[in-house]
Tab-separated table of C-alpha atoms in Angstrom:
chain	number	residue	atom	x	y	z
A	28	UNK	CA	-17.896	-25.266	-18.276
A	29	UNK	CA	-15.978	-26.773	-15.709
A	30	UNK	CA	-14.726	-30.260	-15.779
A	31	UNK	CA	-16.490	-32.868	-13.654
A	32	UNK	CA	-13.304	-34.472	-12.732
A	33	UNK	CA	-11.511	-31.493	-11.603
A	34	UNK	CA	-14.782	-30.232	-9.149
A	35	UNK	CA	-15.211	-30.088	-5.341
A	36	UNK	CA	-17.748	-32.563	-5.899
A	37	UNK	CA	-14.860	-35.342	-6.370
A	38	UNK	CA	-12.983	-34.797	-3.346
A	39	UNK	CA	-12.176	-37.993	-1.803
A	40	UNK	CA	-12.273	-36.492	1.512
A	41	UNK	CA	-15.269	-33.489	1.253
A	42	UNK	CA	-14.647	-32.683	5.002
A	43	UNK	CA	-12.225	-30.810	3.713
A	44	UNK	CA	-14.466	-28.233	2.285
A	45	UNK	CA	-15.728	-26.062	4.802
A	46	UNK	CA	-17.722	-22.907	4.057
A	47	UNK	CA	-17.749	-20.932	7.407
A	48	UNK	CA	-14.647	-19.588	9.762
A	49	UNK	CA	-13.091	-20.768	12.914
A	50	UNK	CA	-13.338	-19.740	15.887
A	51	UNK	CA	-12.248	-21.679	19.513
A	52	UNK	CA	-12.929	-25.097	17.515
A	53	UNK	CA	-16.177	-24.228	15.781
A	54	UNK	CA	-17.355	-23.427	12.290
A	55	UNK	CA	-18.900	-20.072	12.877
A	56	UNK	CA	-20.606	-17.788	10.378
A	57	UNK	CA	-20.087	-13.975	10.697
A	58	UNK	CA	-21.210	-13.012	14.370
A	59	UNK	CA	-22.424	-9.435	13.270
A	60	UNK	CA	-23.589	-9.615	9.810
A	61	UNK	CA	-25.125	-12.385	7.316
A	62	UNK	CA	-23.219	-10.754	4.306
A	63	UNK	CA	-21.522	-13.084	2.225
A	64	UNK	CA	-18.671	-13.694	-1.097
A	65	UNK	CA	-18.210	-15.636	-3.629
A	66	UNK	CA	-14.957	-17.802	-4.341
A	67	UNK	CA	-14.318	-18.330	-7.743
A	68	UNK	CA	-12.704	-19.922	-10.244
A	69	UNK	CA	-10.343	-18.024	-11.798
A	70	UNK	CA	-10.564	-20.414	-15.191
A	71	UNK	CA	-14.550	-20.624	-15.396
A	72	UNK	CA	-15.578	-18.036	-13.206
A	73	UNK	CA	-17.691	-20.930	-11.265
A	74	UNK	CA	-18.841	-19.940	-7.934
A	75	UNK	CA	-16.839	-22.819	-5.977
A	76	UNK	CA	-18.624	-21.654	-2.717
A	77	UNK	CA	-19.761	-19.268	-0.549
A	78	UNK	CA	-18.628	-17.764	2.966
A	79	UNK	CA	-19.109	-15.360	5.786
A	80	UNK	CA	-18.092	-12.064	5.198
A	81	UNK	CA	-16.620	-11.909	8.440
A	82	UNK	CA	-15.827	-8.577	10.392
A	83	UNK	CA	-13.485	-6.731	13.439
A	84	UNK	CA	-16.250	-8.235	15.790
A	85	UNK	CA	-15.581	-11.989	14.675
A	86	UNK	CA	-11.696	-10.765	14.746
A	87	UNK	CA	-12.170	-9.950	18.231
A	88	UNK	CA	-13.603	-13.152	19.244
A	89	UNK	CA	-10.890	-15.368	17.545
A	90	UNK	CA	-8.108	-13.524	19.523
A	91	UNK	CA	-10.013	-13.856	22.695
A	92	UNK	CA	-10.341	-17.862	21.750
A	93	UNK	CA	-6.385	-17.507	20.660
A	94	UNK	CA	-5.536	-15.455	24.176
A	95	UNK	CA	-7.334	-18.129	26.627
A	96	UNK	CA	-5.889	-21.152	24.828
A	97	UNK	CA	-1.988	-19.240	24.659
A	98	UNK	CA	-2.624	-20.232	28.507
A	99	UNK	CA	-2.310	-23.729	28.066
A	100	UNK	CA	-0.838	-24.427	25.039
A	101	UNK	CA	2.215	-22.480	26.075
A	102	UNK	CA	3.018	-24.964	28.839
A	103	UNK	CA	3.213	-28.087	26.761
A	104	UNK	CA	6.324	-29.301	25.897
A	105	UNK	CA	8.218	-28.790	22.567
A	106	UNK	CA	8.330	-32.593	21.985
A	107	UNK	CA	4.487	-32.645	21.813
A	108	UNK	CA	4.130	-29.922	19.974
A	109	UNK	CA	6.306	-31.201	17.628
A	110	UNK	CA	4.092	-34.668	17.104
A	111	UNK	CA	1.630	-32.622	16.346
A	112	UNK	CA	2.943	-30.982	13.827
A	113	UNK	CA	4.490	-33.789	12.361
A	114	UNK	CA	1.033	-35.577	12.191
A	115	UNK	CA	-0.186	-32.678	10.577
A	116	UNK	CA	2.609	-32.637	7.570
A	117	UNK	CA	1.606	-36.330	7.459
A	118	UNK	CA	-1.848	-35.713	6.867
A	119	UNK	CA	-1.358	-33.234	4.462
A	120	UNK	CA	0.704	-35.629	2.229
A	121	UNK	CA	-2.359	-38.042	2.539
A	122	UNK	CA	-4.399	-35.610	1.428
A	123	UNK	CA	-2.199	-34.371	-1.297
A	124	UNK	CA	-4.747	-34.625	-4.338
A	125	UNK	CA	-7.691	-33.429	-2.347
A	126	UNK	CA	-5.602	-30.120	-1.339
A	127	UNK	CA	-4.465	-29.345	-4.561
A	128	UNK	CA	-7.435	-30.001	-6.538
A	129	UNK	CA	-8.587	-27.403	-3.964
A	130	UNK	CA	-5.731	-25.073	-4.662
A	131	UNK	CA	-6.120	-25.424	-8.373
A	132	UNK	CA	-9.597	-24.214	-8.497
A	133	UNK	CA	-9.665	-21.540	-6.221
A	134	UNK	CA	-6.100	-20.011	-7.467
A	135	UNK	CA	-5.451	-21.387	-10.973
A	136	UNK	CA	-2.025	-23.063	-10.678
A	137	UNK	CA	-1.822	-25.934	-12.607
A	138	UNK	CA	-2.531	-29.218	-10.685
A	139	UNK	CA	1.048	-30.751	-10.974
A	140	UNK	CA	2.421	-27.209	-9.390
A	141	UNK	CA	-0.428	-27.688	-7.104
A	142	UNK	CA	0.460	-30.971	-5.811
A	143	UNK	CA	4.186	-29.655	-5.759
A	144	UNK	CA	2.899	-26.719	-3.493
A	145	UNK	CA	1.211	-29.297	-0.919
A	146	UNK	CA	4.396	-31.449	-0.606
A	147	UNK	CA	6.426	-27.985	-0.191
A	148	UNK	CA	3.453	-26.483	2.616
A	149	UNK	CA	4.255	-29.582	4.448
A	150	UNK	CA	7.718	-29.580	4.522
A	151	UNK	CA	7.602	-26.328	6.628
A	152	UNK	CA	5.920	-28.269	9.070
A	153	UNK	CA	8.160	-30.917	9.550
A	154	UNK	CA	11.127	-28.650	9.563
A	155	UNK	CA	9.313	-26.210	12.648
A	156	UNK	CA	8.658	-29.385	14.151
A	157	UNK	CA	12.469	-30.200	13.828
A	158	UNK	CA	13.278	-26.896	15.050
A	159	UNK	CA	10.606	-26.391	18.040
A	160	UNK	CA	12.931	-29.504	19.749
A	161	UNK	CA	16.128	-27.637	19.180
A	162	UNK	CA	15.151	-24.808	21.064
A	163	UNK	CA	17.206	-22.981	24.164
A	164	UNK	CA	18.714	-20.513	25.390
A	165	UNK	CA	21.940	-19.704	26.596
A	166	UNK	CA	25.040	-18.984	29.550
A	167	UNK	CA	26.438	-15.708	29.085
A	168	UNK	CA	29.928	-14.795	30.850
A	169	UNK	CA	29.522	-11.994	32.892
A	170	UNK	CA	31.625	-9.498	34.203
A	171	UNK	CA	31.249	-9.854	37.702
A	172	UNK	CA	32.445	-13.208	38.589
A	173	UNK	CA	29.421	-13.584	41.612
A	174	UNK	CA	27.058	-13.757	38.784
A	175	UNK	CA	25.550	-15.963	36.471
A	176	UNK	CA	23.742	-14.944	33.236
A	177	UNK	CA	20.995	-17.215	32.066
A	178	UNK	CA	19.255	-16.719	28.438
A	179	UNK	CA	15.784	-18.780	27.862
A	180	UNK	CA	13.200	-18.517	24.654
A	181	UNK	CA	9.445	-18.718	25.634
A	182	UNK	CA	6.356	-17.921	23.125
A	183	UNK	CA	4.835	-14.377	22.917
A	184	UNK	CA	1.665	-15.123	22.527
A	185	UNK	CA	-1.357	-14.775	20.016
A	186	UNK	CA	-0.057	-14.685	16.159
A	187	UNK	CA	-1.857	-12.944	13.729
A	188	UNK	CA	-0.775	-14.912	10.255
A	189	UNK	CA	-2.190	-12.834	6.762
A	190	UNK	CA	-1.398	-14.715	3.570
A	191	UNK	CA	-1.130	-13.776	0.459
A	192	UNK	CA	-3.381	-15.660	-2.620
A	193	UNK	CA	-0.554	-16.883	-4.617
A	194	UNK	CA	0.522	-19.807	-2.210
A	195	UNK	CA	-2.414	-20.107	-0.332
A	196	UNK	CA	-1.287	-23.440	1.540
A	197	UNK	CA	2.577	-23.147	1.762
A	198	UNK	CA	2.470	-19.481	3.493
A	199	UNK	CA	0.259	-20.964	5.816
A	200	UNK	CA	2.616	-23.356	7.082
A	201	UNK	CA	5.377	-21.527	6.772
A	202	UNK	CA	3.694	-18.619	9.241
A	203	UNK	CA	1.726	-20.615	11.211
A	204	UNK	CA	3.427	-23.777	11.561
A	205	UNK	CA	6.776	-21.751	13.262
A	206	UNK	CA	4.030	-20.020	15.295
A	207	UNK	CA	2.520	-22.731	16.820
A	208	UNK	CA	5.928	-25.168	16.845
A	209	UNK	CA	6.925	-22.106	19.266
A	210	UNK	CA	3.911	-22.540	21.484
A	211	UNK	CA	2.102	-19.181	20.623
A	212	UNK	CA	-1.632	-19.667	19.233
A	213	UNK	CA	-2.589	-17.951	15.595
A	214	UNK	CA	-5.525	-16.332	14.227
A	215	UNK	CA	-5.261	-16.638	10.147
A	216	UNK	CA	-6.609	-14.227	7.592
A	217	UNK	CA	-6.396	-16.122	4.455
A	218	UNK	CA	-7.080	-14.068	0.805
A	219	UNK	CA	-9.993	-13.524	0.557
A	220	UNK	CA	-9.659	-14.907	-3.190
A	221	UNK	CA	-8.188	-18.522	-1.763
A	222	UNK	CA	-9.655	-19.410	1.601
A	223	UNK	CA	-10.739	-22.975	0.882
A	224	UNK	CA	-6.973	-23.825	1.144
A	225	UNK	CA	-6.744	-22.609	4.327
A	226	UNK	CA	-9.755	-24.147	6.031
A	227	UNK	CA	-8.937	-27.541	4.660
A	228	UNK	CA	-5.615	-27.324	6.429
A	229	UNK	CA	-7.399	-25.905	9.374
A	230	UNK	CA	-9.392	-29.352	9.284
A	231	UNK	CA	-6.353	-31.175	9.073
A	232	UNK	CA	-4.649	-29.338	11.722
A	233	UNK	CA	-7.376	-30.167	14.323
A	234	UNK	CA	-7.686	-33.856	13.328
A	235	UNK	CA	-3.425	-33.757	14.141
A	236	UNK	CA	-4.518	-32.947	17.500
A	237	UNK	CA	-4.024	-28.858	17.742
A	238	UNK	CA	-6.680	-28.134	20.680
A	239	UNK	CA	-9.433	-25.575	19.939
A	240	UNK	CA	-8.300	-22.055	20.105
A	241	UNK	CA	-4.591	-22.762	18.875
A	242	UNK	CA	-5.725	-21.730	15.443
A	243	UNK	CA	-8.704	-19.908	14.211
A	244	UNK	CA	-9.418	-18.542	10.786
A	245	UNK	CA	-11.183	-15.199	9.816
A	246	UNK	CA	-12.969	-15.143	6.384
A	247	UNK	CA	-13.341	-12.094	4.408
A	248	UNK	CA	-13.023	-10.268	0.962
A	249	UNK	CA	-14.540	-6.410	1.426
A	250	UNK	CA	-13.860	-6.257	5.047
A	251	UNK	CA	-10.169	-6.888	4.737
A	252	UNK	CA	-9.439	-3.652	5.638
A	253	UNK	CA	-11.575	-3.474	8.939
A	254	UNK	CA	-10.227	-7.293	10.080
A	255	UNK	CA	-6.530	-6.053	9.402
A	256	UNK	CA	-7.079	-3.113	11.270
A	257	UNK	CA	-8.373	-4.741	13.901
A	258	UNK	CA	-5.443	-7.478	14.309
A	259	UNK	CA	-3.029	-4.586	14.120
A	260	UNK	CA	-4.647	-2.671	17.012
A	261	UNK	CA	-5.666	-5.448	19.213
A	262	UNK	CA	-3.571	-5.480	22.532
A	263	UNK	CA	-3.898	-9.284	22.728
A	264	UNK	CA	-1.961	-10.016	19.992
A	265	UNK	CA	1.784	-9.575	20.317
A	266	UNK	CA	2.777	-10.373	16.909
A	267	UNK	CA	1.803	-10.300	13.018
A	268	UNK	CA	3.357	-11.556	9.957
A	269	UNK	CA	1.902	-10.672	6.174
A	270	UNK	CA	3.017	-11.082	2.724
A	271	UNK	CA	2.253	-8.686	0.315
A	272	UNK	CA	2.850	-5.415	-0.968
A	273	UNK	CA	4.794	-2.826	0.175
A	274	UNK	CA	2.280	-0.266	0.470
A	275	UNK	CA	0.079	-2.320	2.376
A	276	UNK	CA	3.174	-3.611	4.797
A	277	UNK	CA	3.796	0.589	5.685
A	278	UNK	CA	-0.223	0.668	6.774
A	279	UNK	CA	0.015	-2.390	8.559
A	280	UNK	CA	3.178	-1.109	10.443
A	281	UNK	CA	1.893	1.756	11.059
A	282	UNK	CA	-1.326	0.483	12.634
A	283	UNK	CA	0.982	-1.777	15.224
A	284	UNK	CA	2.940	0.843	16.577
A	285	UNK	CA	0.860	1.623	19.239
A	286	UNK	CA	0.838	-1.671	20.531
A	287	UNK	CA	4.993	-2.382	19.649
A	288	UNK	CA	4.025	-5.956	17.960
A	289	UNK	CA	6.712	-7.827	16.840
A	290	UNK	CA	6.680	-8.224	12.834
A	291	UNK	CA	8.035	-10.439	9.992
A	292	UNK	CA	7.401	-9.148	6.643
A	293	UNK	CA	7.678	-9.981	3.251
A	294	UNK	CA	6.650	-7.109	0.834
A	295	UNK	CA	6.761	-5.646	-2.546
A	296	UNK	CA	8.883	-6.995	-5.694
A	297	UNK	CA	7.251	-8.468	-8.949
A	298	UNK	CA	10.276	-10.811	-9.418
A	299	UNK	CA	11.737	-9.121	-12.245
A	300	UNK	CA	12.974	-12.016	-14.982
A	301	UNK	CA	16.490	-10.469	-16.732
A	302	UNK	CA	17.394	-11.934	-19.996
A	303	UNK	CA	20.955	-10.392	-21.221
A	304	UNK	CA	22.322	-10.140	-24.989
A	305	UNK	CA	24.607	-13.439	-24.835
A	306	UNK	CA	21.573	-15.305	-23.246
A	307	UNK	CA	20.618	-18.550	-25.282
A	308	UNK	CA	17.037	-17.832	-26.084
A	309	UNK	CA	15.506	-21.127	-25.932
A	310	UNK	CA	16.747	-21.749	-22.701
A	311	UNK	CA	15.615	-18.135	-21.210
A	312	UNK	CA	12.117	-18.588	-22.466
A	313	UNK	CA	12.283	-22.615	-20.568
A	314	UNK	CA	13.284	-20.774	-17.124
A	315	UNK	CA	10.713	-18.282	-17.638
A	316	UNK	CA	7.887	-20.083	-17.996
A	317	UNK	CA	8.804	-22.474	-15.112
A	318	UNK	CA	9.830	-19.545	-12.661
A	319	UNK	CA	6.911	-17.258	-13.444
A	320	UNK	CA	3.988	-19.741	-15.063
């Protein structure tokens, strides 16, 4: 049995659970199906909720929303952008033991690390937002002295952000929030085994002031495979980012080639822990259990 304490029911702030995806601004079930999953506890195997099984059709909508609103959002200025995302990091702090009593139930981390994870998701916001102000290009001597080279960054364009289950909120932030500091738009793909992380940032993201479109987020657990297929292949989006493993990182690459995205991966490795001869026990099995528990 689960404790009562440690239940969605005691959120402070319940608009932070939402059970449906986004899409241009709006909770949305799946478009082309009613199927459904479960989210679960990992410690009680308690059904925490219940969401759309979403598919490519839903996918294809969110990059359309993603698309139209690149058109605007990449004309604002990296000073606004950067409030935003600053109000953002802010709310998340406020809304520290909401999010990781969230975190905790749908991934299993301890609450403490949970709460640590929250303050560390944020920080990636504040630093992007840092970042998106310090921004520009460059003057590059040229040969011929009749000519003058000018360098200038601008944002490519939809971002298609998959995260991994093991820090549901801080690998949201980290992909998203350099995404969107840049002035591209996202569409997020959350695990399927964490996603009520990533919609409670979503709901903190548009109270910040992100306009609908700027980020939308695709729910799924069997369909993975069809909704990574289709952000790989979709023309609209210029570039994808994903955590996980390597095998899955080679498919993925392989399904962008014919549309040359631009990619940032981080695959593979089960961060091997090396204890030698001369180690001092005590203190090995200390590190261990903080690095890998």
């Amino acid at each position: 049995m689960s404790n009562p304490k440690h239940s969605l029911d005691s959120l402070k702030n319940p608009s932070l659970l939402r059970k449906q995806g986004l899409i241009n601004g709006k909770w949305v079930s799946a478009s082309a199906s009613p199927s459904t999953f479960d989210v679960v506890n990992p410690a009680t195997l308690d059904v925490l909720a219940t969401l759309p099984e979403m598919s490519s059709a839903d996918v294809k909508l969110a990059v359309d929303a993603a698309h139209e609103a690149f058109k605007t959002w990449k004309k604002t200025t990296a000073r606004s952008r950067a409030r935003i995302l600053r109000k953002w990091s802010d709310l998340m702090l406020a809304n520290q033991e909401d999010l990781a009593l969230i975190l905790t139930l749908e991934n299993g981390k301890t609450l403490t690390e949970a709460k640590g994870e929250v303050v560390y998701g944020a920080s990636f916001l504040e630093w992007f937002a840092t970042q998106s102000e310090m921004t520009h290009g460059e003057c590059v001597p040229s040969s011929n002295p009749n000519q003058r080279i000018v360098t200038f960054k601008q944002p490519i364009g939809v971002a298609a952000c998959l995260c991994p289950w093991n820090f549901p909120i801080a690998m949201i932030t980290r992909k998203c929030g350099a995404a969107l500091a840049a002035g591209c738009t996202t569409v997020w793909k959350p695990a399927g085994e964490t996603p009520l992380s990533a919609l409670a940032l979503a709901v903190l993201a548009h109270e910040a002031g992100f306009p609908p479109g700027t980020l939308n987020v695709i729910t799924s657990l069997t369909t993975v495979a069809e909704v990574g297929e289709e952000l790989c292949k979709n023309p609209k989006v210029h570039k994808l980012s994903f955590t996980g493993s390597t095998r899955v990182g080679k498919l993925l690459m392989q399904q962008c080639s014919s549309t040359l995205k631009k990619l940032s991966f981080e695959l593979g490795g089960n961060s091997p822990f090396i204890v030698f001869d001369d180690a001092k026990m005590s203190t090995a099995l200390d590190a261990a259990i903080m690095a890998k528990f």
